[in-house]
Coordinates of C-alpha atoms in Angstrom, one line a residue:
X1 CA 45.9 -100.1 -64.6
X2 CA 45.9 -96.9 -66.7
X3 CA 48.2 -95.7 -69.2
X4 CA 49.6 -92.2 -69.0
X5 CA 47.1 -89.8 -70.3
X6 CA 47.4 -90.4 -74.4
X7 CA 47.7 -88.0 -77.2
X8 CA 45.6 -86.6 -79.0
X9 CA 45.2 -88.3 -82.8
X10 CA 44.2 -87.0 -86.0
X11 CA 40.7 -87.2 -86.3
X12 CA 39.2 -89.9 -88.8
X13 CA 36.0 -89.4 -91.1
X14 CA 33.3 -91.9 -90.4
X15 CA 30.4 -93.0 -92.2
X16 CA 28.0 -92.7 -88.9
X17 CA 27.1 -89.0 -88.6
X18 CA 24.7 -89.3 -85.7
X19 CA 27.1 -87.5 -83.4
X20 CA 30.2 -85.6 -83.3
X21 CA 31.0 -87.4 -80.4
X22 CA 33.3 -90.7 -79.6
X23 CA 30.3 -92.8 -77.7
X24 CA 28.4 -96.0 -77.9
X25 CA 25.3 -95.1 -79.7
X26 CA 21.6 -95.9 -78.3
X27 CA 20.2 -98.8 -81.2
X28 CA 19.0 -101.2 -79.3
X29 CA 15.0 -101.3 -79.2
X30 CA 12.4 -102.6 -77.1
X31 CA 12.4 -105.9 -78.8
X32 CA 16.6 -106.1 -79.2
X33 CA 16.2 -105.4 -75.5
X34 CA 13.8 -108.7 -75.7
X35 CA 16.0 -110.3 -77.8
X36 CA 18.9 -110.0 -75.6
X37 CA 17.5 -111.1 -71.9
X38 CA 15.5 -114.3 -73.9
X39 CA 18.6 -115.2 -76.0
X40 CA 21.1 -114.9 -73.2
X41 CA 18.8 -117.3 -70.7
X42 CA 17.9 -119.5 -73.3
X43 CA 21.6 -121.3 -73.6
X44 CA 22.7 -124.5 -72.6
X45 CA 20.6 -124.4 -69.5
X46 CA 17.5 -125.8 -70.5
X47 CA 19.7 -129.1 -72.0
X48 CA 22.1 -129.4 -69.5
X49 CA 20.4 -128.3 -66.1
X50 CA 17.3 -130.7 -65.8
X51 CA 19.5 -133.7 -65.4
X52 CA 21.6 -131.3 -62.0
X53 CA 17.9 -130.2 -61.0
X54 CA 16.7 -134.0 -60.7
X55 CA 19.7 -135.6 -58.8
X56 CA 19.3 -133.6 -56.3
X57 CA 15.2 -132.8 -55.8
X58 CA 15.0 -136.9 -56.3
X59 CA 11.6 -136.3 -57.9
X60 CA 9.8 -135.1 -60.9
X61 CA 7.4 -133.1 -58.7
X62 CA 9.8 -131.4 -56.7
X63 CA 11.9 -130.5 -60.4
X64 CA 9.0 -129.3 -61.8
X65 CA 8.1 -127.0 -58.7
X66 CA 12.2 -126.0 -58.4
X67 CA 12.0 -124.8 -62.2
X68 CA 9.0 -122.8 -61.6
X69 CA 10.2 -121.3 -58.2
X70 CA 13.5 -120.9 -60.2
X71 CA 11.4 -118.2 -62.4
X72 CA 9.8 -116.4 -60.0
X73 CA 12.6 -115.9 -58.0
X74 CA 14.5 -114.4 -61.3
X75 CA 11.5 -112.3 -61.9
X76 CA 11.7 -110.5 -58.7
X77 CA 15.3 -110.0 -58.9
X78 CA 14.7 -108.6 -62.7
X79 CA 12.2 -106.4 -61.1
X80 CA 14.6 -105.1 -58.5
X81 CA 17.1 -104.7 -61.5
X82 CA 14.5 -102.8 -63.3
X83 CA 14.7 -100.3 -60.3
X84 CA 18.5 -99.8 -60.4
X85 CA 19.2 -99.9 -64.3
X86 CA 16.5 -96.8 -64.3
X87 CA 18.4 -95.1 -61.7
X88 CA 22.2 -95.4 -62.4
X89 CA 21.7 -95.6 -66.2
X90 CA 25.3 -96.1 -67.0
X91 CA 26.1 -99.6 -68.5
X92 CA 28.0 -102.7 -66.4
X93 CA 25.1 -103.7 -64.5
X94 CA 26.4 -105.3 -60.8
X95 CA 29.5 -103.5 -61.2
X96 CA 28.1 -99.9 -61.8
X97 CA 25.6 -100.2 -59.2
X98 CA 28.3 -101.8 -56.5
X99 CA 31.0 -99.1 -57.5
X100 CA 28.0 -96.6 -56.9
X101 CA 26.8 -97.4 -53.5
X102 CA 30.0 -99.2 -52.3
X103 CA 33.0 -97.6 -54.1
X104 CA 35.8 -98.7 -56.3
X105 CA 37.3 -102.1 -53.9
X106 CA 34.0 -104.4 -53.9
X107 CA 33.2 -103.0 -57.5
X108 CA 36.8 -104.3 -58.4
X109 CA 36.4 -107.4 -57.0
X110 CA 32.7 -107.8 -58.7
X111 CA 34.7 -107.4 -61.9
X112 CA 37.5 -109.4 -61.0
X113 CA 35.3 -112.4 -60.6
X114 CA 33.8 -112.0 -64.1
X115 CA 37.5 -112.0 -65.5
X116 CA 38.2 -114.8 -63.8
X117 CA 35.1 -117.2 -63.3
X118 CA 31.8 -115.9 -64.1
X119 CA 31.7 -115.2 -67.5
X120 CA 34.3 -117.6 -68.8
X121 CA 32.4 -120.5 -67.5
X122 CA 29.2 -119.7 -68.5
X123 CA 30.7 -119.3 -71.9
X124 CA 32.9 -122.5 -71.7
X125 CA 29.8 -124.5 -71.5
X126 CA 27.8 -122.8 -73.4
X127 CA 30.0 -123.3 -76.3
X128 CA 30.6 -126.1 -75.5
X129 CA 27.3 -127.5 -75.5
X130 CA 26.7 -126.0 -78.9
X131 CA 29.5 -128.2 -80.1
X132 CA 28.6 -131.4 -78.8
X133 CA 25.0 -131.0 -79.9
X134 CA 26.4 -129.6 -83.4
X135 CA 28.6 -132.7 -84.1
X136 CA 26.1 -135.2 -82.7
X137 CA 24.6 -136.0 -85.9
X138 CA 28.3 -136.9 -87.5
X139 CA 29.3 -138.8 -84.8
X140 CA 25.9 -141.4 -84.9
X141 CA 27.4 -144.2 -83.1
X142 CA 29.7 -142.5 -79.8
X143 CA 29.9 -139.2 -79.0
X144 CA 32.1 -136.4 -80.9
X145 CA 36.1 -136.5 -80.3
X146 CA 36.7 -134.2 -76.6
X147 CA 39.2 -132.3 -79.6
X148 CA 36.6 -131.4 -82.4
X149 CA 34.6 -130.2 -80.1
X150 CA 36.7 -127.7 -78.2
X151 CA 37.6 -126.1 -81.7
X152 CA 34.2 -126.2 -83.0
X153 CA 33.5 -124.4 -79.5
X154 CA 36.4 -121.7 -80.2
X155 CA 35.4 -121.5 -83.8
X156 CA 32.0 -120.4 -82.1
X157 CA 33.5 -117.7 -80.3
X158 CA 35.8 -116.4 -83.0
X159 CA 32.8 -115.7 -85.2
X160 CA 30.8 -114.5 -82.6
X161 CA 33.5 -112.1 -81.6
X162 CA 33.8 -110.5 -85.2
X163 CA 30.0 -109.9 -85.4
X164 CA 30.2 -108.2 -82.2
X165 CA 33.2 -106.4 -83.1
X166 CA 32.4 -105.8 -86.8
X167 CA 28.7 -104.3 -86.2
X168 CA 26.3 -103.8 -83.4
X169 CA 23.2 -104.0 -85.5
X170 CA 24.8 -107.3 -87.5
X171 CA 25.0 -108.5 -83.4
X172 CA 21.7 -107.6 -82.8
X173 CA 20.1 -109.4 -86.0
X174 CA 22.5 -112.5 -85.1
X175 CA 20.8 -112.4 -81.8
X176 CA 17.0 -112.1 -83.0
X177 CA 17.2 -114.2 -85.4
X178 CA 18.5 -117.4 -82.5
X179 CA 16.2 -116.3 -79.9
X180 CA 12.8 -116.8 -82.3
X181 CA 14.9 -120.1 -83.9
X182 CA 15.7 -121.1 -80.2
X183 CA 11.8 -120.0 -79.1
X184 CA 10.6 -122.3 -81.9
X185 CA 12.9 -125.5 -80.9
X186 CA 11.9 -125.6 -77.5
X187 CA 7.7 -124.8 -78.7
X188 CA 8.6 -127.8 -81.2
X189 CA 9.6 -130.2 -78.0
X190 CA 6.7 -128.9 -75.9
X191 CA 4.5 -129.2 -78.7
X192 CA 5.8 -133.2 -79.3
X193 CA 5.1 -133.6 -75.0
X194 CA 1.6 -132.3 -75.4
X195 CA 1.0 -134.7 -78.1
X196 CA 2.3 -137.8 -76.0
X197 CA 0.4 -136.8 -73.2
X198 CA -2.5 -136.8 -75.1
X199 CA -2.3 -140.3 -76.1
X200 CA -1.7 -141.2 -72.8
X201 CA 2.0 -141.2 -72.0
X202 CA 1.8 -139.8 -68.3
X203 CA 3.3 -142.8 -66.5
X204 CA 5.4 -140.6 -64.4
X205 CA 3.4 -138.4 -63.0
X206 CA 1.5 -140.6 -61.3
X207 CA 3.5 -140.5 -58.4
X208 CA 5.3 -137.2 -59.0
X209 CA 6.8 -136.8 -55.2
X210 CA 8.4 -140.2 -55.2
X211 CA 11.8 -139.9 -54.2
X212 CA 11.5 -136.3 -53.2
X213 CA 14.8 -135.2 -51.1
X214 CA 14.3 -133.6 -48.0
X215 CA 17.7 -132.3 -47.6
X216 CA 17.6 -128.5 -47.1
X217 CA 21.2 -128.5 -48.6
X218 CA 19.8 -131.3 -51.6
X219 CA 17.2 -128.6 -52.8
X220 CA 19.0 -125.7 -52.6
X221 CA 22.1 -127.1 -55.5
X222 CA 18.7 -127.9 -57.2
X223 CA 17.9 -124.5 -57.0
X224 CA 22.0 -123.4 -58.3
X225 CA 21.3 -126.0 -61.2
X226 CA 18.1 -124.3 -62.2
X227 CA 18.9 -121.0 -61.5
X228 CA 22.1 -121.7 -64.2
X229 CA 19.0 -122.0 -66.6
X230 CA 18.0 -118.9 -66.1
X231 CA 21.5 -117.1 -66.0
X232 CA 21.1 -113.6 -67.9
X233 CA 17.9 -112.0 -66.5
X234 CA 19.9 -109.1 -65.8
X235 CA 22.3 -108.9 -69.0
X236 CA 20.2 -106.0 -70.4
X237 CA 21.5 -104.4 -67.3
X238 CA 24.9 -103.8 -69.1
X239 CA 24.0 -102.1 -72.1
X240 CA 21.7 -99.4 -71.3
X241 CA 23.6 -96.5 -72.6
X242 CA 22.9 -98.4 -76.0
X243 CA 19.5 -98.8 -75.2
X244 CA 16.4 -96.1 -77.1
X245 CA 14.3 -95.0 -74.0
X246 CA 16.2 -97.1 -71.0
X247 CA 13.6 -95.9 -69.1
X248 CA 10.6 -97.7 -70.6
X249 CA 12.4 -99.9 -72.2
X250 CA 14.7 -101.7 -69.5
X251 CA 11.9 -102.4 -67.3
X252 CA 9.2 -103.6 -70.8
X253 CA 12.0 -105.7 -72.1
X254 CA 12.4 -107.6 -68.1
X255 CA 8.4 -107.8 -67.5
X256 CA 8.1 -109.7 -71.1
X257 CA 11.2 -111.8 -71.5
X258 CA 10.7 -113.5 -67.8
X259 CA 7.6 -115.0 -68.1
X260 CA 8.5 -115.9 -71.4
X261 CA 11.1 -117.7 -70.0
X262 CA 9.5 -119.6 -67.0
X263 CA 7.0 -120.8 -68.7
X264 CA 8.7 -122.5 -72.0
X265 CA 11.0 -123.9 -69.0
X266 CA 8.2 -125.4 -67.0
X267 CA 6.5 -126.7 -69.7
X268 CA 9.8 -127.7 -71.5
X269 CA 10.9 -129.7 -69.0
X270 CA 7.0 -131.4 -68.1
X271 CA 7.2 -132.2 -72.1
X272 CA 10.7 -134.3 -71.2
X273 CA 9.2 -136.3 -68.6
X274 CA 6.3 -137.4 -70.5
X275 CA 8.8 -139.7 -72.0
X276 CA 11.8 -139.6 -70.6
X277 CA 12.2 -141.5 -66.9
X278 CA 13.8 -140.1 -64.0
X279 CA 16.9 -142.5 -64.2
X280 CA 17.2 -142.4 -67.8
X281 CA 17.7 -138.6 -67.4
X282 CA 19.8 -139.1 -64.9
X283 CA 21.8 -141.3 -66.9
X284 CA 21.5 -139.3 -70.2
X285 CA 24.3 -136.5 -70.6
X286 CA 21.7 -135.3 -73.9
X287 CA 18.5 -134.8 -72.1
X288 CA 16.7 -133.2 -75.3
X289 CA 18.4 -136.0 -77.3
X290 CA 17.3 -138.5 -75.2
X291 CA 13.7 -137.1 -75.7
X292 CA 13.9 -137.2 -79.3
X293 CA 14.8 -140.5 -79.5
X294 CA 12.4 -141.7 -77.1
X295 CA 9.5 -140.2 -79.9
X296 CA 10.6 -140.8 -82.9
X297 CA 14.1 -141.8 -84.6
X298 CA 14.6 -139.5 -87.0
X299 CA 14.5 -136.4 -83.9
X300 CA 17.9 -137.8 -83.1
X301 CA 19.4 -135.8 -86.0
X302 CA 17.1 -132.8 -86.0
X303 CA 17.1 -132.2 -81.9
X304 CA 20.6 -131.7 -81.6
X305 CA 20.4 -129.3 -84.4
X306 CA 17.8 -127.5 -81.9
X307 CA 19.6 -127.6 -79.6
X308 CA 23.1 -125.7 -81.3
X309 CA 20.8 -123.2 -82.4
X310 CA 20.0 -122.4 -78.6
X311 CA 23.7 -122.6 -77.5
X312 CA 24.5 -120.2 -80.3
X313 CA 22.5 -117.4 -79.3
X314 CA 23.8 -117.9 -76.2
X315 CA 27.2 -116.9 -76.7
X316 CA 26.2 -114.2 -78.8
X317 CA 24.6 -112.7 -76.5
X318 CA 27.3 -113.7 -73.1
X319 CA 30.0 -111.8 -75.8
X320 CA 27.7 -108.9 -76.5
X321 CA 27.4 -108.2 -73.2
X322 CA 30.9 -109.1 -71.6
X323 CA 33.1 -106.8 -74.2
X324 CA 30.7 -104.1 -72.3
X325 CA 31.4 -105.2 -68.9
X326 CA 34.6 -105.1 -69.5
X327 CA 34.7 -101.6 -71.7
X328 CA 32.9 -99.9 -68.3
X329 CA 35.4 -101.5 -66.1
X330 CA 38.5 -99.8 -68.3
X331 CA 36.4 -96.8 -68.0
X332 CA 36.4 -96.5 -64.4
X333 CA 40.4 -97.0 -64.7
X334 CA 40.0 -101.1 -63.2
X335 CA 40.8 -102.3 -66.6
X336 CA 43.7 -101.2 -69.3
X337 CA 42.6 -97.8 -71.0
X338 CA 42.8 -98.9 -74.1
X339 CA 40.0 -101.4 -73.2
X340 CA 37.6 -98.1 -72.7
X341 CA 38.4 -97.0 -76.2
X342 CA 35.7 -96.8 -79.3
X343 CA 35.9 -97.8 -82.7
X344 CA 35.4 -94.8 -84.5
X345 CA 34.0 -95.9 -87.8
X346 CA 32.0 -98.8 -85.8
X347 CA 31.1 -97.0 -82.5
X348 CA 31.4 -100.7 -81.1
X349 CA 34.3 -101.2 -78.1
X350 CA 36.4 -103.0 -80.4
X351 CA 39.4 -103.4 -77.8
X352 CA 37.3 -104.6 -75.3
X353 CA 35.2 -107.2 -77.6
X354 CA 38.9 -108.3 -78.8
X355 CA 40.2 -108.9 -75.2
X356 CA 36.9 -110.8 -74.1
X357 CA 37.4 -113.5 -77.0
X358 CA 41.2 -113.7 -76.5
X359 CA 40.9 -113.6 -72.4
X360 CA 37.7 -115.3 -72.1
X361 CA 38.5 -118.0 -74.9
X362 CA 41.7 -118.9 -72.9
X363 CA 39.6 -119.0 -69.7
X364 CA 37.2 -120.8 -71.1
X365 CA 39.9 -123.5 -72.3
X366 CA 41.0 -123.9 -68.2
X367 CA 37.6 -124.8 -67.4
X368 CA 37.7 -127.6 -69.2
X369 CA 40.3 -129.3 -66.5
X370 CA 37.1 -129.7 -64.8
X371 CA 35.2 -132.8 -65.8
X372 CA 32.5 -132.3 -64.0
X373 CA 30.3 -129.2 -65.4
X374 CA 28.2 -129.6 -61.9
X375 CA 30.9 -128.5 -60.1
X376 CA 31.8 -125.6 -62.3
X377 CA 27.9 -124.4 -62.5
X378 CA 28.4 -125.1 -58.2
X379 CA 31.8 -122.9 -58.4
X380 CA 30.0 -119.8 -60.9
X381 CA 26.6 -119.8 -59.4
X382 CA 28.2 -119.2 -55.8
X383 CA 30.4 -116.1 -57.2
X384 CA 27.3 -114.6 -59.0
X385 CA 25.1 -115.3 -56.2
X386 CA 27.3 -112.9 -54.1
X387 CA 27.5 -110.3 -56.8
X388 CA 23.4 -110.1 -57.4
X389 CA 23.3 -109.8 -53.6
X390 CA 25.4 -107.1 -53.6
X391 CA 23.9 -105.2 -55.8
X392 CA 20.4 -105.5 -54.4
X393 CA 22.0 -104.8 -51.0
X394 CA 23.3 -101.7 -52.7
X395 CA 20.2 -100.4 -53.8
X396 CA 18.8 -100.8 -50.5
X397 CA 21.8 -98.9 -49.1
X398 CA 21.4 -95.9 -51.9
X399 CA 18.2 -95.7 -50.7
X400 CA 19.4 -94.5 -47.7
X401 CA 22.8 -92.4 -48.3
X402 CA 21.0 -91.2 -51.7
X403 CA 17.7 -90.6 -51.3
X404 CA 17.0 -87.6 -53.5
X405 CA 18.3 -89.7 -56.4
X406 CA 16.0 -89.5 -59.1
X407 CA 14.3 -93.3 -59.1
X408 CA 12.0 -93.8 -62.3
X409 CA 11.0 -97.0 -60.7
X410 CA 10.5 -97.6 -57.2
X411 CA 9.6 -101.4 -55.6
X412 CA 8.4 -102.0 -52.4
X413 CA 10.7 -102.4 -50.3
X414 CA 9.4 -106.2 -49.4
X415 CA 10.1 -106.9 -52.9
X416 CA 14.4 -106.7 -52.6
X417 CA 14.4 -107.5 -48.9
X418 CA 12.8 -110.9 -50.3
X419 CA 15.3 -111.5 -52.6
X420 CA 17.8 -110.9 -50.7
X421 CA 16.5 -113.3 -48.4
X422 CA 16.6 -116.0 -50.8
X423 CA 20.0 -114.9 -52.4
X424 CA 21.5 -115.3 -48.7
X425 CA 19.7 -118.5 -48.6
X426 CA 21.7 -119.3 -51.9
X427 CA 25.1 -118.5 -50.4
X428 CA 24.7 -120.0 -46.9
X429 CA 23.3 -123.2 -47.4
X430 CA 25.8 -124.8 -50.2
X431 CA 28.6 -123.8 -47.1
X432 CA 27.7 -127.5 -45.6
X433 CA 26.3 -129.1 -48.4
X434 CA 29.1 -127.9 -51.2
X435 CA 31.9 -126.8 -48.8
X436 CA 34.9 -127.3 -51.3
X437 CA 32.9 -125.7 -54.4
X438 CA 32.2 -122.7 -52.0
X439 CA 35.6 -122.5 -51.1
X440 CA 36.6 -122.5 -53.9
X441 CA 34.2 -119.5 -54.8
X442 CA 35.1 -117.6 -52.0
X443 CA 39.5 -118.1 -52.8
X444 CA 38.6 -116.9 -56.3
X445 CA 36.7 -113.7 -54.8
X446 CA 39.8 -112.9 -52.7
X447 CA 42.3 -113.8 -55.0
X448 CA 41.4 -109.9 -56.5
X449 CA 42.4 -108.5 -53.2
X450 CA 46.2 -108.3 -54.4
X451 CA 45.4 -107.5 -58.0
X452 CA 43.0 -104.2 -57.2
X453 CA 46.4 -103.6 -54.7
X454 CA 49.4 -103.9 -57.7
X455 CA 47.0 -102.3 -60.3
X456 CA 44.5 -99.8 -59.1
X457 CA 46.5 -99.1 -55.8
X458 CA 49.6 -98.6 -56.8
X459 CA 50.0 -95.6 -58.5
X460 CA 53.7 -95.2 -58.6
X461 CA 54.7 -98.1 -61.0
X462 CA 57.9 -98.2 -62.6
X463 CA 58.2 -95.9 -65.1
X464 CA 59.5 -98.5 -67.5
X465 CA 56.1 -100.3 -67.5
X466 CA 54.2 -97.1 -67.7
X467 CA 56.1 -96.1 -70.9
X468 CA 55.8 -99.8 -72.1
X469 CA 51.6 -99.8 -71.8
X470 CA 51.5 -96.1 -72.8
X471 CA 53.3 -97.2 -77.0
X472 CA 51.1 -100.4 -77.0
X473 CA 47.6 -98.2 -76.5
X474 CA 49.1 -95.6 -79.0
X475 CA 49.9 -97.7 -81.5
X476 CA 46.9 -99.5 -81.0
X477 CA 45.0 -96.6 -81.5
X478 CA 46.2 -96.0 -84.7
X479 CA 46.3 -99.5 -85.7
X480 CA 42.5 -100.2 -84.8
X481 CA 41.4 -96.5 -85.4
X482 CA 40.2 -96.6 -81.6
X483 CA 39.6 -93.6 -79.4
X484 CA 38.7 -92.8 -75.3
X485 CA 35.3 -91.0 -75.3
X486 CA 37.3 -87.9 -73.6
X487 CA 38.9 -87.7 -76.9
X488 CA 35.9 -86.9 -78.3
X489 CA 35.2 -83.5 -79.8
X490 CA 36.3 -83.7 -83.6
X491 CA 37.9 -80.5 -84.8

């Protein structure tokens, strides 16, 4: 998928003298780091999930206990994560550690399924989430036009994308700034469920268990639905050659932001149940809504604006760390070249930050054939199950072909073989209780075969085509002022 090798251009001044050097720059501290892993969990999961995590535990006990083990089980797999983004430091997080121990074909197919499902569906409803909630208010009697939002939502992206293309600190302030608004909305609803508690609202936790499934194949979609919550424990994982000190401050940034996380969930969702009855949340498509309502009426107007605060930072920080992906993947010759290039007044991956917004807004606008966003968390949370897998199954195998490696941080080795336990557990189970959702995972993993094939493969393409993608990257270069980091000594 690379263009013949390009010329060289004139070099351009730039502002930004840290280095002589065409290279993403290390910015991002200990608390951006923070910042990034809380803002990217802290979506639409919280909002959307609880109602998926209910239908199928059948109890408020059970949920409860499914959004706690939820959080543990992403804490050890961030602490597993904390082992492999010490030792291959390089950004892309699953893919660099799968091309590393497993080569260029899985690693391919690891990116291929972030093209094509992972990251445009976790965007798609994040975004779109923020929309709904965001029009809410307006629409006071019925619920916003399917149209306005779906703009609004690509609105949200567009923005997003020219803060992330624009400036990595601007991205970075965008992103604090959400995650301590989004920490405060959800304090604010536990906060309100303390204070009903207290005067006695606890009517349904008196039987908690009630209705508790006992299907093995029930609990573990619970599980997908919860574990959707708390999608982006590892995004840190794909910026670390723009994080200060990766070494102290991958691992810092993963043993704060987790039990951040797990415990504004729990309590989040024992505040919504003070209030809110099992089958009205099962009934509600606005959980937090709902909640507000059920309190006071004015929090009808002011949840929702919670709420799009939340979804907000969320896609900031899915984009921030997608144009990345997809920068290391062009790197490693998977992707266009021009995709790998720098901005060089910037030092941001312009090309790649454009091509996520254009690729992944159009993706994100297929998802919405689906209308039901159970199925598509079913259909994403398979394909990312199998991609965490293999990258803990990778550092297990580099432990063994590469064992002088230098390893910062070492786990036990009970810690990944549990996980990966559980992440098998993850992927075999929906097979009988979600067979045409895991189909459908598994067709989109193998639909990459014949891609890696025509565009990695195949090195002898027509020379027509080669000359065609060869003008577009050089006149892109010049018309975004963009170079490869090999081009990268200034004369």
């Amino acid at each position: 998928m690379t263009a013949k090798k390009q010329e060289h251009l004139p070099v351009v001044p730039v502002e930004n003298k840290e280095s002589e050097t065409v290279e993403l720059k290390r910015r991002l501290t200990l608390w951006n780091g923070v910042a990034i892993v809380v803002g990217s969990i802290i979506g639409s999961g919280i909002f959307v999930s609880p109602k998926g995590v209910l239908v199928e535990a059948g109890s408020v006990g059970l949920s409860i206990i499914v959004w706690a083990g939820c959080g543990i089980i992403s804490l050890v797999g961030a602490l597993c994560y904390a082992e492999l983004g010490t030792t291959i430091t390089r950004s892309g997080g699953d893919y660099a550690y799968i091309l590393e121990a497993f080569g260029p074909f899985l690693a391919f197919l690891q990116l291929w399924v972030n093209l094509i499902i992972i990251r445009p569906t976790a965007q798609a409803i994040v975004a779109l989430t923020f929309a709904y909630y965001f029009l809410q208010p307006i629409f006071d009697t019925c619920d916003p036009p399917d149209d306005a939002v779906r703009l609004l939502a690509a609105l949200c992206i567009t923005l997003l994308t020219f803060i992330n293309v624009y400036s990595v600190k601007l991205a970075t302030r965008v992103q604090d700034f959400f995650t301590i608004a989004k920490l405060l909305a959800l304090i604010f609803i536990i906060i309100a469920g303390v204070v009903m508690m207290a005067q006695g609202e606890v009517e349904y936790f008196k039987n908690p268990m009630k209705g508790t499934s006992t299907d093995v194949g029930k609990i573990s979609l619970a599980f997908y639905s919860g574990l959707f919550a708390y999608a982006g424990w590892n995004f840190l994982n794909f910026v670390t050659e723009e994080l200060i000190n990766p070494f102290v401050n991958l691992p810092r940034a993963i043993y704060i932001s987790i039990p951040i996380v797990t415990i504004v969930y729990v309590l989040a969702n024992v505040a919504y149940f003070t209030v809110v009855s099992p089958s009205a949340m099962l009934a509600s498509n606005a959980v937090a809504v709902t909640f507000g309502e059920r309190i006071h009426y004015s929090l009808k107007y002011i949840i929702p604006i919670f709420v799009a605060l939340s979804t907000f930072g969320g896609v900031n920080g899915l984009l921030f760390t997608s144009g990345r992906l997809f920068f290391v993947g062009a790197r490693e010759g998977h992707l266009p070249e021009l995709l790998s290039m720098i901005q060089l007044q910037k030092y941001t991956p312009f090309p790649a930050m454009l091509f996520t917004d254009g690729w992944m807004g159009g993706m994100s606008v297929l998802m919405l054939i689906s209308k039901d966003i159970y199925s598509l968390i079913n259909y994403m949370s398979f394909v990312q199950w199998l991609s965490v897998g293999g990258s803990i199954f990778g550092m297990l195998v580099l432990r063994k072909t590469k064992p002088n490696m230098e390893r910062p941080i070492r786990m036990p080795t009970f810690i990944p073989v549990s996980f990966l336990i559980v992440v098998i557990f993850l992927l075999i189970v929906p097979l009988y209780a979600a067979p045409y959702d895991t189909g459908m995972g598994v067709l989109i993993v193998c639909s990459g075969i014949p891609v890696y094939i025509l565009g990695v493969m195949w090195k002898k393409k027509p020379v027509a085509f080669t000359n065609f993608v060869y003008n577009i990257t050089k006149k892109s270069q010049k018309l975004f002022l963009v170079a490869s980091e090999d081009q990268s000594k200034c004369s």
